[in-house]
RNA sequence: GCCUUGGUAGCUCAGUCGGUAGAGCAGUAGACUGAAAAUCUACGUGUCGGUGGUUCGAUUCCGCCCCAAGGCA
């Protein structure tokens, strides 16, 4: 892990106002934004990924957006490598990186001491293991993990197939238990890094309202048209880029599975649940300084308090 | 006005041959190391529409009333 100068990280659930705040923050302190968002990665995703328009970016450079195409594969490790490189370049320019995003795993990959193993995903092994689970049962797959790596098995649920498969994958490919190669988040995530982590928090009801309004506004901006364009590309619906909130539900509508009205309602419900999961994730990161957005409505006051905290960190 | 079918969890409904009830979805809480907007876990008391009757006991059977949908006028 390389040495780093101080930088800022802004996290929070979807629709909490991170992007706008980061632009203002970057403006006021010579910063550049580094997105930490698993959907903004994709070039062809705009409205549903809630990317700011060029106009809204107000000339502030944004990184880690539009880096791969929707058909490409992309992993946390890819994110970490490329984002760290971006941050190095920003520091070299004498600017401050402002990491902005709601993908908790990406945030941890960047700010924590996440030691990824050298083992990349092996699609053929994965599908082989998935087939095994399908024919022999999830319990049988889990039993294999139990014999190879009892420690990891003890913290995973047999039904959590993705994690069971990943653990088996690493263990089989290296011949060493997965648990010897990774630490749990609890031990690693609070590493002492020179970052100021800011979290944006809303009352539940306020966030729900913001989510509803944002989905309606996305539809008004042409989310359906954007999804139709994706639909014609014929990318497998299981591809991560097709699983994004908004796209997933509208693709179901376009393939005749549900009514448009229900799809839009579904987007709102699923987005709310996602926001809840994000809050669960971030709430255990004790480094985060939470700002209550319901009460702190003055942008200038917000920016000033963040800058003050950042100066104290330095 | 008459007939029919319904009224059970926030929603859609199942069920109780009379011993006060349970699924899916929603909701709440949590987990999370190379798919993460993904994936996974735990959590189920509600005047069983109202009221009177029969009964040891009624959400269940009977009467009346209210509400909804459909049909006949």
mmCIF file of C-alpha atoms (C1' of nucleotides) in Angstrom:
data_model
loop_
_atom_site.group_PDB
_atom_site.id
_atom_site.type_symbol
_atom_site.label_atom_id
_atom_site.label_comp_id
_atom_site.label_asym_id
_atom_site.label_seq_id
_atom_site.Cartn_x
_atom_site.Cartn_y
_atom_site.Cartn_z
ATOM 1 C CA UNK A 1 0.000 0.000 0.000
ATOM 2 C CA UNK A 2 1.375 3.365 -1.019
ATOM 3 C CA UNK A 3 1.786 6.482 1.086
ATOM 4 C CA UNK A 4 -1.018 8.945 0.672
ATOM 5 C CA UNK A 5 -1.624 12.566 1.433
ATOM 6 C CA UNK A 6 -4.876 13.580 3.084
ATOM 7 C CA UNK A 7 -8.009 13.400 0.997
ATOM 8 C CA UNK A 8 -11.755 13.513 1.448
ATOM 9 C CA UNK A 9 -14.375 10.801 1.065
ATOM 10 C CA UNK A 10 -18.088 11.544 0.860
ATOM 11 C CA UNK A 11 -20.446 8.616 1.328
ATOM 12 C CA UNK A 12 -24.128 8.100 1.969
ATOM 13 C CA UNK A 13 -27.151 6.324 0.563
ATOM 14 C CA UNK A 14 -28.389 6.846 -2.947
ATOM 15 C CA UNK A 15 -30.149 10.170 -3.516
ATOM 16 C CA UNK A 16 -28.523 11.780 -0.501
ATOM 17 C CA UNK A 17 -26.935 14.592 -2.505
ATOM 18 C CA UNK A 18 -23.322 13.396 -2.581
ATOM 19 C CA UNK A 19 -22.571 14.391 -6.162
ATOM 20 C CA UNK A 20 -23.737 17.988 -5.870
ATOM 21 C CA UNK A 21 -21.981 18.446 -2.557
ATOM 22 C CA UNK A 22 -18.743 17.086 -3.982
ATOM 23 C CA UNK A 23 -18.781 19.496 -6.905
ATOM 24 C CA UNK A 24 -19.209 22.417 -4.540
ATOM 25 C CA UNK A 25 -16.538 21.029 -2.254
ATOM 26 C CA UNK A 26 -14.105 20.539 -5.124
ATOM 27 C CA UNK A 27 -14.732 24.087 -6.237
ATOM 28 C CA UNK A 28 -14.017 25.518 -2.845
ATOM 29 C CA UNK A 29 -10.771 23.655 -2.222
ATOM 30 C CA UNK A 30 -9.090 22.828 -5.484
ATOM 31 C CA UNK A 31 -10.388 19.304 -5.602
ATOM 32 C CA UNK A 32 -11.103 16.658 -8.200
ATOM 33 C CA UNK A 33 -13.854 14.098 -7.829
ATOM 34 C CA UNK A 34 -13.190 10.353 -7.877
ATOM 35 C CA UNK A 35 -16.418 8.412 -8.262
ATOM 36 C CA UNK A 36 -16.851 5.285 -6.131
ATOM 37 C CA UNK A 37 -19.934 3.933 -7.779
ATOM 38 C CA UNK A 38 -20.314 0.529 -9.386
ATOM 39 C CA UNK A 39 -22.715 1.780 -12.065
ATOM 40 C CA UNK A 40 -21.127 5.088 -13.026
ATOM 41 C CA UNK A 41 -18.202 2.959 -14.178
ATOM 42 C CA UNK A 42 -20.160 2.106 -17.335
ATOM 43 C CA UNK A 43 -19.933 4.405 -20.349
ATOM 44 C CA UNK A 44 -23.427 3.748 -21.622
ATOM 45 C CA UNK A 45 -25.218 4.347 -18.321
ATOM 46 C CA UNK A 46 -26.222 7.924 -17.623
ATOM 47 C CA UNK A 47 -29.672 8.776 -16.330
ATOM 48 C CA UNK A 48 -30.186 5.623 -14.273
ATOM 49 C CA UNK A 49 -26.693 5.830 -12.823
ATOM 50 C CA UNK A 50 -27.490 9.385 -11.737
ATOM 51 C CA UNK A 51 -24.396 10.846 -13.369
ATOM 52 C CA UNK A 52 -24.106 14.595 -13.270
ATOM 53 C CA UNK A 53 -24.273 16.336 -16.637
ATOM 54 C CA UNK A 54 -21.221 18.251 -17.864
ATOM 55 C CA UNK A 55 -23.049 21.415 -16.970
ATOM 56 C CA UNK A 56 -23.667 20.237 -13.413
ATOM 57 C CA UNK A 57 -20.011 19.322 -13.011
ATOM 58 C CA UNK A 58 -19.174 23.016 -13.362
ATOM 59 C CA UNK A 59 -15.745 22.300 -14.783
ATOM 60 C CA UNK A 60 -14.683 20.095 -11.889
ATOM 61 C CA UNK A 61 -12.793 17.035 -13.225
ATOM 62 C CA UNK A 62 -14.526 13.727 -12.506
ATOM 63 C CA UNK A 63 -12.691 10.411 -12.559
ATOM 64 C CA UNK A 64 -13.689 6.734 -12.537
ATOM 65 C CA UNK A 65 -16.755 7.431 -14.607
ATOM 66 C CA UNK A 66 -17.260 5.935 -18.066
ATOM 67 C CA UNK A 67 -14.212 3.710 -17.741
ATOM 68 C CA UNK A 68 -15.611 0.486 -19.227
ATOM 69 C CA UNK A 69 -18.387 -0.568 -21.548
ATOM 70 C CA UNK A 70 -21.565 -2.314 -20.387
ATOM 71 C CA UNK A 71 -20.467 -5.620 -21.876
ATOM 72 C CA UNK A 72 -17.098 -5.597 -20.099
ATOM 73 C CA UNK A 73 -16.307 -7.293 -16.851
ATOM 74 C CA UNK A 74 -15.144 -5.127 -14.016
ATOM 75 C CA UNK A 75 -14.246 -5.983 -10.440
ATOM 76 C CA UNK A 76 -13.489 -4.280 -7.146
ATOM 77 C CA UNK A 77 -9.808 -4.977 -7.667
ATOM 78 C CA UNK A 78 -9.965 -3.231 -11.048
ATOM 79 C CA UNK A 79 -11.668 -0.337 -9.361
ATOM 80 C CA UNK A 80 -9.082 -0.137 -6.619
ATOM 81 C CA UNK A 81 -6.114 -0.194 -8.993
ATOM 82 C CA UNK A 82 -7.480 2.412 -11.350
ATOM 83 C CA UNK A 83 -8.864 4.692 -8.661
ATOM 84 C CA UNK A 84 -5.564 4.692 -6.761
ATOM 85 C CA UNK A 85 -3.815 5.685 -9.959
ATOM 86 C CA UNK A 86 -6.270 8.549 -10.423
ATOM 87 C CA UNK A 87 -5.622 9.709 -6.890
ATOM 88 C CA UNK A 88 -1.854 9.660 -7.451
ATOM 89 C CA UNK A 89 -2.282 11.840 -10.488
ATOM 90 C CA UNK A 90 -4.535 14.258 -8.630
ATOM 91 C CA UNK A 91 -1.979 14.577 -5.840
ATOM 92 C CA UNK A 92 0.726 15.124 -8.446
ATOM 93 C CA UNK A 93 -1.258 18.077 -9.756
ATOM 94 C CA UNK A 94 -1.356 19.480 -6.240
ATOM 95 C CA UNK A 95 -5.084 18.935 -5.979
ATOM 96 C CA UNK A 96 -7.221 17.158 -3.403
ATOM 97 C CA UNK A 97 -9.012 13.926 -4.331
ATOM 98 C CA UNK A 98 -12.628 13.938 -3.278
ATOM 99 C CA UNK A 99 -13.904 10.364 -3.377
ATOM 100 C CA UNK A 100 -17.633 10.353 -3.868
ATOM 101 C CA UNK A 101 -19.837 7.311 -3.893
ATOM 102 C CA UNK A 102 -22.242 4.858 -2.407
ATOM 103 C CA UNK A 103 -20.608 1.554 -3.227
ATOM 104 C CA UNK A 104 -19.366 0.527 0.193
ATOM 105 C CA UNK A 105 -17.065 -2.190 -1.048
ATOM 106 C CA UNK A 106 -15.307 0.245 -3.372
ATOM 107 C CA UNK A 107 -14.909 2.742 -0.565
ATOM 108 C CA UNK A 108 -13.324 0.101 1.627
ATOM 109 C CA UNK A 109 -11.098 -1.074 -1.194
ATOM 110 C CA UNK A 110 -9.791 2.462 -1.490
ATOM 111 C CA UNK A 111 -9.630 3.613 2.105
ATOM 112 C CA UNK A 112 -9.019 0.421 4.033
ATOM 113 C CA UNK A 113 -6.226 -2.041 4.061
ATOM 114 C CA UNK A 114 -8.044 -4.470 1.900
ATOM 115 C CA UNK A 115 -5.513 -7.028 0.832
ATOM 116 C CA UNK A 116 -6.919 -8.640 -2.241
ATOM 117 C CA UNK A 117 -5.453 -11.995 -3.006
ATOM 118 C CA UNK A 118 -3.691 -12.401 -6.318
ATOM 119 C CA UNK A 119 -6.435 -14.752 -7.396
ATOM 120 C CA UNK A 120 -8.726 -13.350 -10.014
ATOM 121 C CA UNK A 121 -12.163 -14.646 -10.789
ATOM 122 C CA UNK A 122 -12.115 -17.812 -12.879
ATOM 123 C CA UNK A 123 -15.356 -17.946 -14.872
ATOM 124 C CA UNK A 124 -15.077 -21.605 -15.815
ATOM 125 C CA UNK A 125 -14.380 -22.711 -12.255
ATOM 126 C CA UNK A 126 -17.243 -20.542 -11.049
ATOM 127 C CA UNK A 127 -19.719 -22.027 -13.461
ATOM 128 C CA UNK A 128 -18.456 -25.489 -12.625
ATOM 129 C CA UNK A 129 -19.090 -24.838 -8.927
ATOM 130 C CA UNK A 130 -22.463 -23.269 -9.677
ATOM 131 C CA UNK A 131 -23.428 -26.347 -11.660
ATOM 132 C CA UNK A 132 -22.357 -28.527 -8.763
ATOM 133 C CA UNK A 133 -24.627 -26.541 -6.463
ATOM 134 C CA UNK A 134 -27.474 -26.894 -8.918
ATOM 135 C CA UNK A 135 -27.165 -30.652 -9.315
ATOM 136 C CA UNK A 136 -25.964 -31.672 -5.849
ATOM 137 C CA UNK A 137 -27.497 -28.860 -3.827
ATOM 138 C CA UNK A 138 -26.211 -25.803 -2.050
ATOM 139 C CA UNK A 139 -25.577 -27.848 1.067
ATOM 140 C CA UNK A 140 -23.244 -30.133 -0.881
ATOM 141 C CA UNK A 141 -21.299 -27.150 -2.190
ATOM 142 C CA UNK A 142 -21.129 -25.736 1.288
ATOM 143 C CA UNK A 143 -19.897 -29.083 2.588
ATOM 144 C CA UNK A 144 -16.935 -28.876 0.226
ATOM 145 C CA UNK A 145 -16.017 -25.497 1.663
ATOM 146 C CA UNK A 146 -16.377 -26.910 5.156
ATOM 147 C CA UNK A 147 -13.744 -29.563 4.534
ATOM 148 C CA UNK A 148 -11.373 -27.185 2.726
ATOM 149 C CA UNK A 149 -11.811 -24.081 4.881
ATOM 150 C CA UNK A 150 -13.887 -24.569 8.015
ATOM 151 C CA UNK A 151 -13.187 -21.069 9.261
ATOM 152 C CA UNK A 152 -14.716 -19.351 6.251
ATOM 153 C CA UNK A 153 -17.589 -21.831 6.232
ATOM 154 C CA UNK A 154 -18.342 -20.890 9.820
ATOM 155 C CA UNK A 155 -18.974 -17.270 8.923
ATOM 156 C CA UNK A 156 -20.889 -17.848 5.693
ATOM 157 C CA UNK A 157 -24.442 -19.065 5.239
ATOM 158 C CA UNK A 158 -24.870 -22.108 2.949
ATOM 159 C CA UNK A 159 -27.329 -20.130 0.827
ATOM 160 C CA UNK A 160 -24.882 -17.306 0.199
ATOM 161 C CA UNK A 161 -23.697 -19.040 -2.932
ATOM 162 C CA UNK A 162 -21.654 -16.187 -4.357
ATOM 163 C CA UNK A 163 -19.439 -16.003 -1.310
ATOM 164 C CA UNK A 164 -19.238 -19.768 -0.952
ATOM 165 C CA UNK A 165 -18.117 -20.034 -4.565
ATOM 166 C CA UNK A 166 -15.551 -17.245 -4.236
ATOM 167 C CA UNK A 167 -14.072 -18.851 -1.127
ATOM 168 C CA UNK A 168 -13.857 -22.219 -2.860
ATOM 169 C CA UNK A 169 -12.379 -20.614 -5.948
ATOM 170 C CA UNK A 170 -9.510 -19.013 -4.067
ATOM 171 C CA UNK A 171 -8.934 -22.068 -1.915
ATOM 172 C CA UNK A 172 -8.867 -24.469 -4.851
ATOM 173 C CA UNK A 173 -6.664 -22.283 -7.053
ATOM 174 C CA UNK A 174 -4.089 -21.561 -4.347
ATOM 175 C CA UNK A 175 -4.323 -24.758 -2.338
ATOM 176 C CA UNK A 176 -4.568 -22.594 0.763
ATOM 177 C CA UNK A 177 -7.708 -21.777 2.771
ATOM 178 C CA UNK A 178 -9.380 -18.528 1.801
ATOM 179 C CA UNK A 179 -9.493 -17.514 5.450
ATOM 180 C CA UNK A 180 -5.679 -17.435 5.560
ATOM 181 C CA UNK A 181 -5.601 -14.968 2.729
ATOM 182 C CA UNK A 182 -8.200 -12.417 3.704
ATOM 183 C CA UNK A 183 -9.248 -10.733 6.899
ATOM 184 C CA UNK A 184 -12.803 -9.883 7.752
ATOM 185 C CA UNK A 185 -13.889 -6.287 7.381
ATOM 186 C CA UNK A 186 -14.226 -5.839 11.088
ATOM 187 C CA UNK A 187 -10.498 -6.134 11.571
ATOM 188 C CA UNK A 188 -9.321 -4.219 8.565
ATOM 189 C CA UNK A 189 -11.760 -1.548 7.611
ATOM 190 C CA UNK A 190 -10.848 0.995 10.237
ATOM 191 C CA UNK A 191 -7.227 1.203 9.233
ATOM 192 C CA UNK A 192 -5.538 4.469 10.035
ATOM 193 C CA UNK A 193 -5.651 6.326 6.739
ATOM 194 C CA UNK A 194 -5.243 10.072 6.185
ATOM 195 C CA UNK A 195 -8.780 10.492 4.934
ATOM 196 C CA UNK A 196 -11.669 12.560 6.171
ATOM 197 C CA UNK A 197 -14.811 10.489 5.758
ATOM 198 C CA UNK A 198 -18.042 12.425 5.556
ATOM 199 C CA UNK A 199 -21.423 10.689 5.575
ATOM 200 C CA UNK A 200 -24.665 12.296 4.471
ATOM 201 C CA UNK A 201 -27.620 11.232 6.546
ATOM 202 C CA UNK A 202 -31.321 11.916 6.057
ATOM 203 C CA UNK A 203 -34.384 11.088 8.076
ATOM 204 C CA UNK A 204 -35.941 7.969 6.626
ATOM 205 C CA UNK A 205 -39.057 9.785 5.425
ATOM 206 C CA UNK A 206 -37.060 12.547 3.759
ATOM 207 C CA UNK A 207 -34.877 10.086 1.892
ATOM 208 C CA UNK A 208 -37.916 8.112 0.758
ATOM 209 C CA UNK A 209 -39.404 11.261 -0.685
ATOM 210 C CA UNK A 210 -36.138 12.177 -2.413
ATOM 211 C CA UNK A 211 -35.946 8.678 -3.925
ATOM 212 C CA UNK A 212 -39.495 8.834 -5.250
ATOM 213 C CA UNK A 213 -38.922 12.241 -6.762
ATOM 214 C CA UNK A 214 -35.652 11.195 -8.282
ATOM 215 C CA UNK A 215 -37.102 8.113 -9.962
ATOM 216 C CA UNK A 216 -39.920 10.214 -11.417
ATOM 217 C CA UNK A 217 -37.406 12.737 -12.648
ATOM 218 C CA UNK A 218 -35.253 10.007 -14.217
ATOM 219 C CA UNK A 219 -38.291 8.728 -16.093
ATOM 220 C CA UNK A 220 -39.031 12.272 -17.237
ATOM 221 C CA UNK A 221 -35.441 12.607 -18.458
ATOM 222 C CA UNK A 222 -35.796 9.541 -20.661
ATOM 223 C CA UNK A 223 -34.640 6.571 -18.614
ATOM 224 C CA UNK A 224 -36.908 4.327 -20.652
ATOM 225 C CA UNK A 225 -35.307 5.454 -23.940
ATOM 226 C CA UNK A 226 -31.851 4.896 -22.491
ATOM 227 C CA UNK A 227 -32.864 1.416 -21.378
ATOM 228 C CA UNK A 228 -34.308 0.605 -24.803
ATOM 229 C CA UNK A 229 -30.938 1.390 -26.345
ATOM 230 C CA UNK A 230 -29.294 -0.991 -23.887
ATOM 231 C CA UNK A 231 -31.951 -3.582 -24.575
ATOM 232 C CA UNK A 232 -31.060 -3.658 -28.273
ATOM 233 C CA UNK A 233 -27.435 -4.429 -27.448
ATOM 234 C CA UNK A 234 -28.565 -7.820 -26.208
ATOM 235 C CA UNK A 235 -26.237 -7.991 -23.228
ATOM 236 C CA UNK A 236 -27.114 -10.881 -20.878
ATOM 237 C CA UNK A 237 -29.493 -9.720 -18.194
ATOM 238 C CA UNK A 238 -27.255 -11.279 -15.530
ATOM 239 C CA UNK A 239 -24.405 -8.956 -16.436
ATOM 240 C CA UNK A 240 -23.769 -6.531 -13.564
ATOM 241 C CA UNK A 241 -24.327 -3.538 -15.838
ATOM 242 C CA UNK A 242 -27.849 -4.768 -16.580
ATOM 243 C CA UNK A 243 -28.623 -5.185 -12.879
ATOM 244 C CA UNK A 244 -28.528 -1.488 -12.052
ATOM 245 C CA UNK A 245 -31.590 -0.084 -10.362
ATOM 246 C CA UNK A 246 -33.934 1.382 -12.920
ATOM 247 C CA UNK A 247 -32.438 -0.528 -15.821
ATOM 248 C CA UNK A 248 -33.196 -3.923 -14.345
ATOM 249 C CA UNK A 249 -36.879 -3.181 -13.801
ATOM 250 C CA UNK A 250 -37.354 -1.438 -17.143
ATOM 251 C CA UNK A 251 -35.677 -4.339 -18.916
ATOM 252 C CA UNK A 252 -38.301 -6.558 -17.318
ATOM 253 C CA UNK A 253 -40.956 -4.276 -18.734
ATOM 254 C CA UNK A 254 -39.333 -4.273 -22.185
ATOM 255 C CA UNK A 255 -39.212 -8.049 -22.247
ATOM 256 C CA UNK A 256 -42.906 -8.153 -21.423
ATOM 257 C CA UNK A 257 -42.673 -9.476 -17.880
ATOM 258 C CA UNK A 258 -44.323 -6.608 -16.020
ATOM 259 C CA UNK A 259 -46.357 -3.474 -16.699
ATOM 260 C CA UNK A 260 -44.573 -0.136 -16.982
ATOM 261 C CA UNK A 261 -46.431 1.278 -14.002
ATOM 262 C CA UNK A 262 -45.355 -1.665 -11.855
ATOM 263 C CA UNK A 263 -41.781 -1.406 -13.107
ATOM 264 C CA UNK A 264 -41.538 2.220 -12.001
ATOM 265 C CA UNK A 265 -43.063 1.389 -8.617
ATOM 266 C CA UNK A 266 -40.604 -1.472 -8.337
ATOM 267 C CA UNK A 267 -37.675 0.873 -8.986
ATOM 268 C CA UNK A 268 -38.769 3.036 -6.084
ATOM 269 C CA UNK A 269 -39.154 0.106 -3.705
ATOM 270 C CA UNK A 270 -35.869 -1.524 -4.718
ATOM 271 C CA UNK A 271 -34.016 1.785 -4.481
ATOM 272 C CA UNK A 272 -35.352 2.355 -0.979
ATOM 273 C CA UNK A 273 -34.156 -1.079 0.065
ATOM 274 C CA UNK A 274 -30.794 -0.458 -1.480
ATOM 275 C CA UNK A 275 -30.486 2.789 0.453
ATOM 276 C CA UNK A 276 -31.197 0.856 3.626
ATOM 277 C CA UNK A 277 -28.436 -1.644 2.858
ATOM 278 C CA UNK A 278 -26.035 1.189 2.179
ATOM 279 C CA UNK A 279 -26.822 2.748 5.541
ATOM 280 C CA UNK A 280 -26.276 -0.597 7.252
ATOM 281 C CA UNK A 281 -22.900 -0.888 5.563
ATOM 282 C CA UNK A 282 -21.704 2.630 6.316
ATOM 283 C CA UNK A 283 -23.065 2.790 9.828
ATOM 284 C CA UNK A 284 -20.463 0.358 11.089
ATOM 285 C CA UNK A 285 -17.570 2.381 9.699
ATOM 286 C CA UNK A 286 -16.612 4.341 12.777
ATOM 287 C CA UNK A 287 -14.376 6.708 10.837
ATOM 288 C CA UNK A 288 -17.315 8.463 9.217
ATOM 289 C CA UNK A 289 -18.390 11.916 10.401
ATOM 290 C CA UNK A 290 -22.111 12.072 9.813
ATOM 291 C CA UNK A 291 -23.824 15.239 8.666
ATOM 292 C CA UNK A 292 -27.541 15.482 9.249
ATOM 293 C CA UNK A 293 -28.879 16.829 5.973
ATOM 294 C CA UNK A 294 -32.372 17.482 7.321
ATOM 295 C CA UNK A 295 -31.128 20.154 9.663
ATOM 296 C CA UNK A 296 -27.926 21.406 8.026
ATOM 297 C CA UNK A 297 -29.475 22.944 4.960
ATOM 298 C CA UNK A 298 -27.055 25.791 4.323
ATOM 299 C CA UNK A 299 -24.504 24.633 1.748
ATOM 300 C CA UNK A 300 -21.944 27.262 2.767
ATOM 301 C CA UNK A 301 -22.089 26.110 6.381
ATOM 302 C CA UNK A 302 -21.696 22.499 5.290
ATOM 303 C CA UNK A 303 -18.675 23.285 3.135
ATOM 304 C CA UNK A 304 -17.058 25.352 5.843
ATOM 305 C CA UNK A 305 -17.420 22.651 8.473
ATOM 306 C CA UNK A 306 -16.006 20.015 6.127
ATOM 307 C CA UNK A 307 -13.042 22.239 5.243
ATOM 308 C CA UNK A 308 -12.398 22.917 8.915
ATOM 309 C CA UNK A 309 -12.372 19.194 9.721
ATOM 310 C CA UNK A 310 -10.041 18.607 6.794
ATOM 311 C CA UNK A 311 -7.588 21.281 7.984
ATOM 312 C CA UNK A 312 -7.525 19.710 11.443
ATOM 313 C CA UNK A 313 -6.752 16.351 9.864
ATOM 314 C CA UNK A 314 -3.765 17.806 8.085
ATOM 315 C "C1'" G B 1 -85.279 -2.642 -5.109
ATOM 316 C "C1'" C B 2 -83.950 -8.010 -5.956
ATOM 317 C "C1'" C B 3 -80.143 -11.881 -6.836
ATOM 318 C "C1'" U B 4 -75.034 -13.545 -6.692
ATOM 319 C "C1'" U B 5 -70.074 -13.391 -4.915
ATOM 320 C "C1'" G B 6 -66.830 -11.271 -1.663
ATOM 321 C "C1'" G B 7 -65.127 -8.410 3.141
ATOM 322 C "C1'" U B 8 -59.057 -12.346 7.186
ATOM 323 C "C1'" A B 9 -51.732 -8.764 8.256
ATOM 324 C "C1'" G B 10 -49.918 -2.310 4.940
ATOM 325 C "C1'" C B 11 -51.288 -5.164 -0.189
ATOM 326 C "C1'" U B 12 -52.894 -9.894 -2.881
ATOM 327 C "C1'" C B 13 -55.041 -13.987 -0.975
ATOM 328 C "C1'" A B 14 -55.171 -19.125 1.647
ATOM 329 C "C1'" G B 15 -57.483 -21.467 5.814
ATOM 330 C "C1'" U B 16 -60.237 -22.984 10.127
ATOM 331 C "C1'" C B 17 -65.605 -30.258 8.659
ATOM 332 C "C1'" G B 18 -66.756 -24.783 15.420
ATOM 333 C "C1'" G B 19 -61.332 -25.008 19.909
ATOM 334 C "C1'" U B 20 -59.218 -17.057 18.311
ATOM 335 C "C1'" A B 21 -55.159 -18.148 11.925
ATOM 336 C "C1'" G B 22 -50.663 -18.368 7.612
ATOM 337 C "C1'" A B 23 -48.258 -17.748 2.668
ATOM 338 C "C1'" G B 24 -46.223 -14.365 -1.013
ATOM 339 C "C1'" C B 25 -45.127 -9.333 -1.489
ATOM 340 C "C1'" A B 26 -44.280 -4.922 1.400
ATOM 341 C "C1'" G B 27 -41.938 -3.525 6.171
ATOM 342 C "C1'" U B 28 -37.914 -3.824 10.196
ATOM 343 C "C1'" A B 29 -33.003 -5.320 11.764
ATOM 344 C "C1'" G B 30 -28.378 -7.453 10.274
ATOM 345 C "C1'" A B 31 -24.195 -9.632 7.339
ATOM 346 C "C1'" C B 32 -20.686 -8.386 3.502
ATOM 347 C "C1'" U B 33 -12.750 -8.820 0.766
ATOM 348 C "C1'" G B 34 -12.079 -9.808 -7.098
ATOM 349 C "C1'" A B 35 -20.394 -10.127 -9.662
ATOM 350 C "C1'" A B 36 -21.488 -5.369 -4.468
ATOM 351 C "C1'" A B 37 -27.280 -0.973 -7.440
ATOM 352 C "C1'" A B 38 -24.993 -7.864 -6.467
ATOM 353 C "C1'" U B 39 -25.683 -11.781 -2.843
ATOM 354 C "C1'" C B 40 -27.409 -13.598 1.781
ATOM 355 C "C1'" U B 41 -29.703 -14.038 7.029
ATOM 356 C "C1'" A B 42 -33.402 -13.184 10.948
ATOM 357 C "C1'" C B 43 -38.184 -11.226 12.446
ATOM 358 C "C1'" G B 44 -45.568 -12.769 11.471
ATOM 359 C "C1'" U B 45 -51.482 -10.622 17.221
ATOM 360 C "C1'" G B 46 -54.373 -9.333 13.047
ATOM 361 C "C1'" U B 47 -61.379 -6.045 17.076
ATOM 362 C "C1'" C B 48 -60.766 -12.782 10.766
ATOM 363 C "C1'" G B 49 -66.530 -5.982 8.260
ATOM 364 C "C1'" G B 50 -70.435 -4.748 12.453
ATOM 365 C "C1'" U B 51 -74.110 -6.628 15.589
ATOM 366 C "C1'" G B 52 -77.507 -10.206 17.752
ATOM 367 C "C1'" G B 53 -78.443 -15.614 18.171
ATOM 368 C "C1'" U B 54 -77.193 -21.040 18.672
ATOM 369 C "C1'" U B 55 -73.093 -23.290 21.534
ATOM 370 C "C1'" C B 56 -69.097 -24.981 27.124
ATOM 371 C "C1'" G B 57 -66.706 -22.202 23.099
ATOM 372 C "C1'" A B 58 -67.996 -18.498 16.849
ATOM 373 C "C1'" U B 59 -63.456 -15.699 12.524
ATOM 374 C "C1'" U B 60 -66.011 -20.456 11.079
ATOM 375 C "C1'" C B 61 -73.118 -22.074 11.629
ATOM 376 C "C1'" C B 62 -77.855 -18.837 11.523
ATOM 377 C "C1'" G B 63 -80.488 -13.767 11.425
ATOM 378 C "C1'" C B 64 -80.109 -8.617 10.603
ATOM 379 C "C1'" C B 65 -77.044 -4.364 9.214
ATOM 380 C "C1'" C B 66 -72.831 -1.902 6.633
ATOM 381 C "C1'" C B 67 -69.316 -1.845 2.495
ATOM 382 C "C1'" A B 68 -67.393 -3.542 -2.519
ATOM 383 C "C1'" A B 69 -67.765 -5.973 -7.314
ATOM 384 C "C1'" G B 70 -70.922 -8.306 -10.894
ATOM 385 C "C1'" G B 71 -75.885 -9.547 -12.691
ATOM 386 C "C1'" C B 72 -81.349 -8.594 -13.027
ATOM 387 C "C1'" A B 73 -84.678 -4.694 -13.039
#
